[in-house]
Amino acid sequence: MATAQTRTLSRVMMAPAVIVLLIWMIVPLVMTLWFSFQNYSLINPMMTGFAGWGNYLYVIGDPSFTQSLVNTLILVCGVLVITIVGGTLLALLLDQPIWGQGILRIIVISPFFVMPPVAALIWKNGFMHPGYGMLGHLWKAFGLQPVDWFNQYPLFSVIVIVAWQWLPFATLILLTALQSLSEEQREAAEMDGANAINRFYYIIMPHMARSITIVILIQTIFLLGIFAEIRVTTGGGPGYASTNIAFLVFRTGILSNDIGAGSAGGVVAVIIANVVAIFLMRAVGKNLDA
Amino acid sequence: MGSISLQHVKKSFGEVQIIPDISLDIKDGEFVVFVGPSGCGKSTLLRLIAGLEDTTSGQILLDGEDMTKAPPARRGLAMVFQSYALYPHMSVRDNIAFPLKMAKAPKALIDQKVEYAARTLNLSSYLDRRPRALSGGQRQRVAIGRAIVREPKAFLFDEPLSNLDAALRVNMRLEITELHQQLKTTMIYVTHDQVEAMTMADRIVVLNAGNVEQFGSPLDLYKKPANRFVAGFIGSPKMNFIDGPEAAKHNAHSIGVRPEHFKLATTATSGTWKGKVGVAEQLGSDTFLHVHVEGLGLMTIRTDGDQTFNHGDDVYLTPDPTRIYRFDASGVAI
Amino acid sequence: MARTVPTSTRIGFTALAWIIALLLFSPILWVLLTAFKTEAEAIAASPTFLPQNFTLENFAAVQDRSDYFKHAFNSIIVSVGSTLLGLAIGIPAAWAMAFAPTKRTKDVLMWMLSTKMMPAVGVLIPIYLIFRDLRLLDTVHGLTLIMTLINLPIIIWMLYTYFKEIPVDILEAARMDGAELWNEIVHVLVPMAVPGIASTLLLNVILAWNEAFWTITLTSGRAGTLTAFISSFSSPQGLFLAKLSAASLLAIAPILLMGWFSQKQLVRGLTFGAVK
């Protein structure tokens, strides 16, 4: 579709982006890989040399790793389930002929624009605090004992916060998809005698499948790296109850200054992300005709 | 001046050969139509001349000068696209003025030329509108106006009328022909519609699978088609083809008779072929009969509009013996 | 043709939608209201809805304690700077992929997106050490650089999506009209792509503004952005509910406003045009 001239030019124009991203991807990754096989601690400069699989054994062997891995999966899946089920229902509701649709859209999308640490702090202090949080007041109003959310259900609390941030995103995208379903198609289905439930299964769901895939892809990208919400609420605790892989690496590498072990954790995180990525790219590649 | 010469032009996209080898000479001032079914390579050929695609091998000469490697901007040609390709963010005036602005023409000259083009094309009252506020026909005129002001060596039209409705298409056809009479500039016009080709062209290039099947005047193509493909493509309704023993009687592999070259009778005495009327399409001026001929299959017959036929009527057909086209086994006319 | 439903159904749906929407909005509303209350009122045993003693002192206190303006300034520099840098690298690349695609274009795009899948923690340690050695830790330009890199794939994807919608015919028409590449880009492509470029810019400013991994791990005092600023309130000594709200409000208000204006484009942008 183009001449040799434009092709040459296009290579030149793509070069900066490709080179920059290539460096960004390879250099730190190779370094992480290198460190992961070294004894390297910022606290103890005496500890040097090749560590073999030592760091990996240390990281993977530690029960905190298994727990973090499980926590990561629970966190990602939990938020995905809440946002997609909730988002679909909310989108269906907002797609009904209701008053104030425009304003509702704006209100509903708002949490998405709240930066993660703020979201976490609002929930922590304003809502989930057993003493003066709004939920505490609510519980008391019903004569119940307020719940100390972050101590009793730390991971669940983090899931609630993250889901609150991402529900609007899912809703808005699914709503947009819903609205792009042509009225004619809906009417044709009605003429063919499909009731509301049949219409949902045979017309609406297939139409939305693509958008749902995209929501899953984008959210997963961000959810695997959830960090700030944990940092400002539970700090990963109590114990390791709300530590995910991202936070574990931060804890080991930066807070404990164990570069070797932190890097090994980082490599493991990259491997996990890649496994997930391959899955997603397959699913999305089919659905996403760029 | 605007003579265009293609010498052994070849084009392939990767492994796929679109144009195996084409040589053509288009004279200055000629109106040439490239016609053929979709995918025959006619648009690609036009884009090669325009310089929007690289020629794989061969040469393209404009006024005798080798332009094969020149970028489109330097070839001095103008093109009208199927989608009109107007600049949506510019007014009609700025759209028409754009080529002149690119050529760094002085402001006064630009204004003068734009005014002139607008008057010629009946666009004067729309000059300050945006393209989206225009109808299809008006957009088409703007696209033509943008081409005219360049005073190009040749105009290239890429199926310019296919987005218009039928009535408008006939009008624009006339306008473009008129424009050609006025400007006397070389025009190359790509279409899949053989009616456009017949009515507008000085000479027609019939393309099929990247090859030139025939290059000649409309009547040449109608009267002396070089092969079965051209015979079938030019003329409406399509020529009827007959294979087998009936063709062998004429010493040919197959023969063709145009729908308008039959004598039609309702009694057996004069008829050569007997058939039953299937669908009769009555246009008023003409009637197209689809006749199931015994042993030969379905044929289309053109007759005047005064006679009425019913489904199932028996009719007798006699082809005009002087107008039977004969083709050999490879489809070449004998 | 809008579907027709009985008014009673419509009222029911409307009420339900508003209740859910307001519940979702309540944390933001809480911040908005609490920011103007006194500390005592904020933690009162029986909570009030509207501030009883409307006060602005929380904002002053926040500025005194953590220097909001410095952090806000850093946030602006980092988010706007990284977005502009990203656009400068991204526009040519997206142009090339949209208008001179090759067989590998799709793979390149997928690869770029996959760099976004790489977890930040996987490279945190080397980046941290490189930054330490190059003295980039806690600098605004260092952070801008990182932010550019992490958002570049999204910028390119979004621009690619928008550019794809510009008919190639129009660019070719410009070429036929005698425009050289420079004129083609300046007079035809850019004016037609302005809306797309603008929403790319907007969305990336939002993403960079809210980014809370690198901004927290690579800065401490000097180059801290608003995410770092707000994180410093994570362990309030004593009860700072009203001040925390004031700080939160200050941190989210600019982007909330921008987000409201750009929510329509946001959908298309973040889904790379796959949802219209």
XYZ file of C-alpha atoms in Angstrom, chain A residues 1-5 7, chain B residues 47 51-54 71:
12
model
C 0.000 0.000 0.000
C 2.884 2.334 -0.226
C 5.993 3.180 -2.062
C 9.551 2.270 -1.137
C 10.122 5.863 -0.149
C 8.520 2.507 3.745
C -2.048 4.181 -8.880
C 3.012 7.267 -8.338
C 1.088 6.128 -5.264
C 2.562 2.660 -5.738
C 6.018 1.576 -6.800
C 7.079 10.800 -6.260
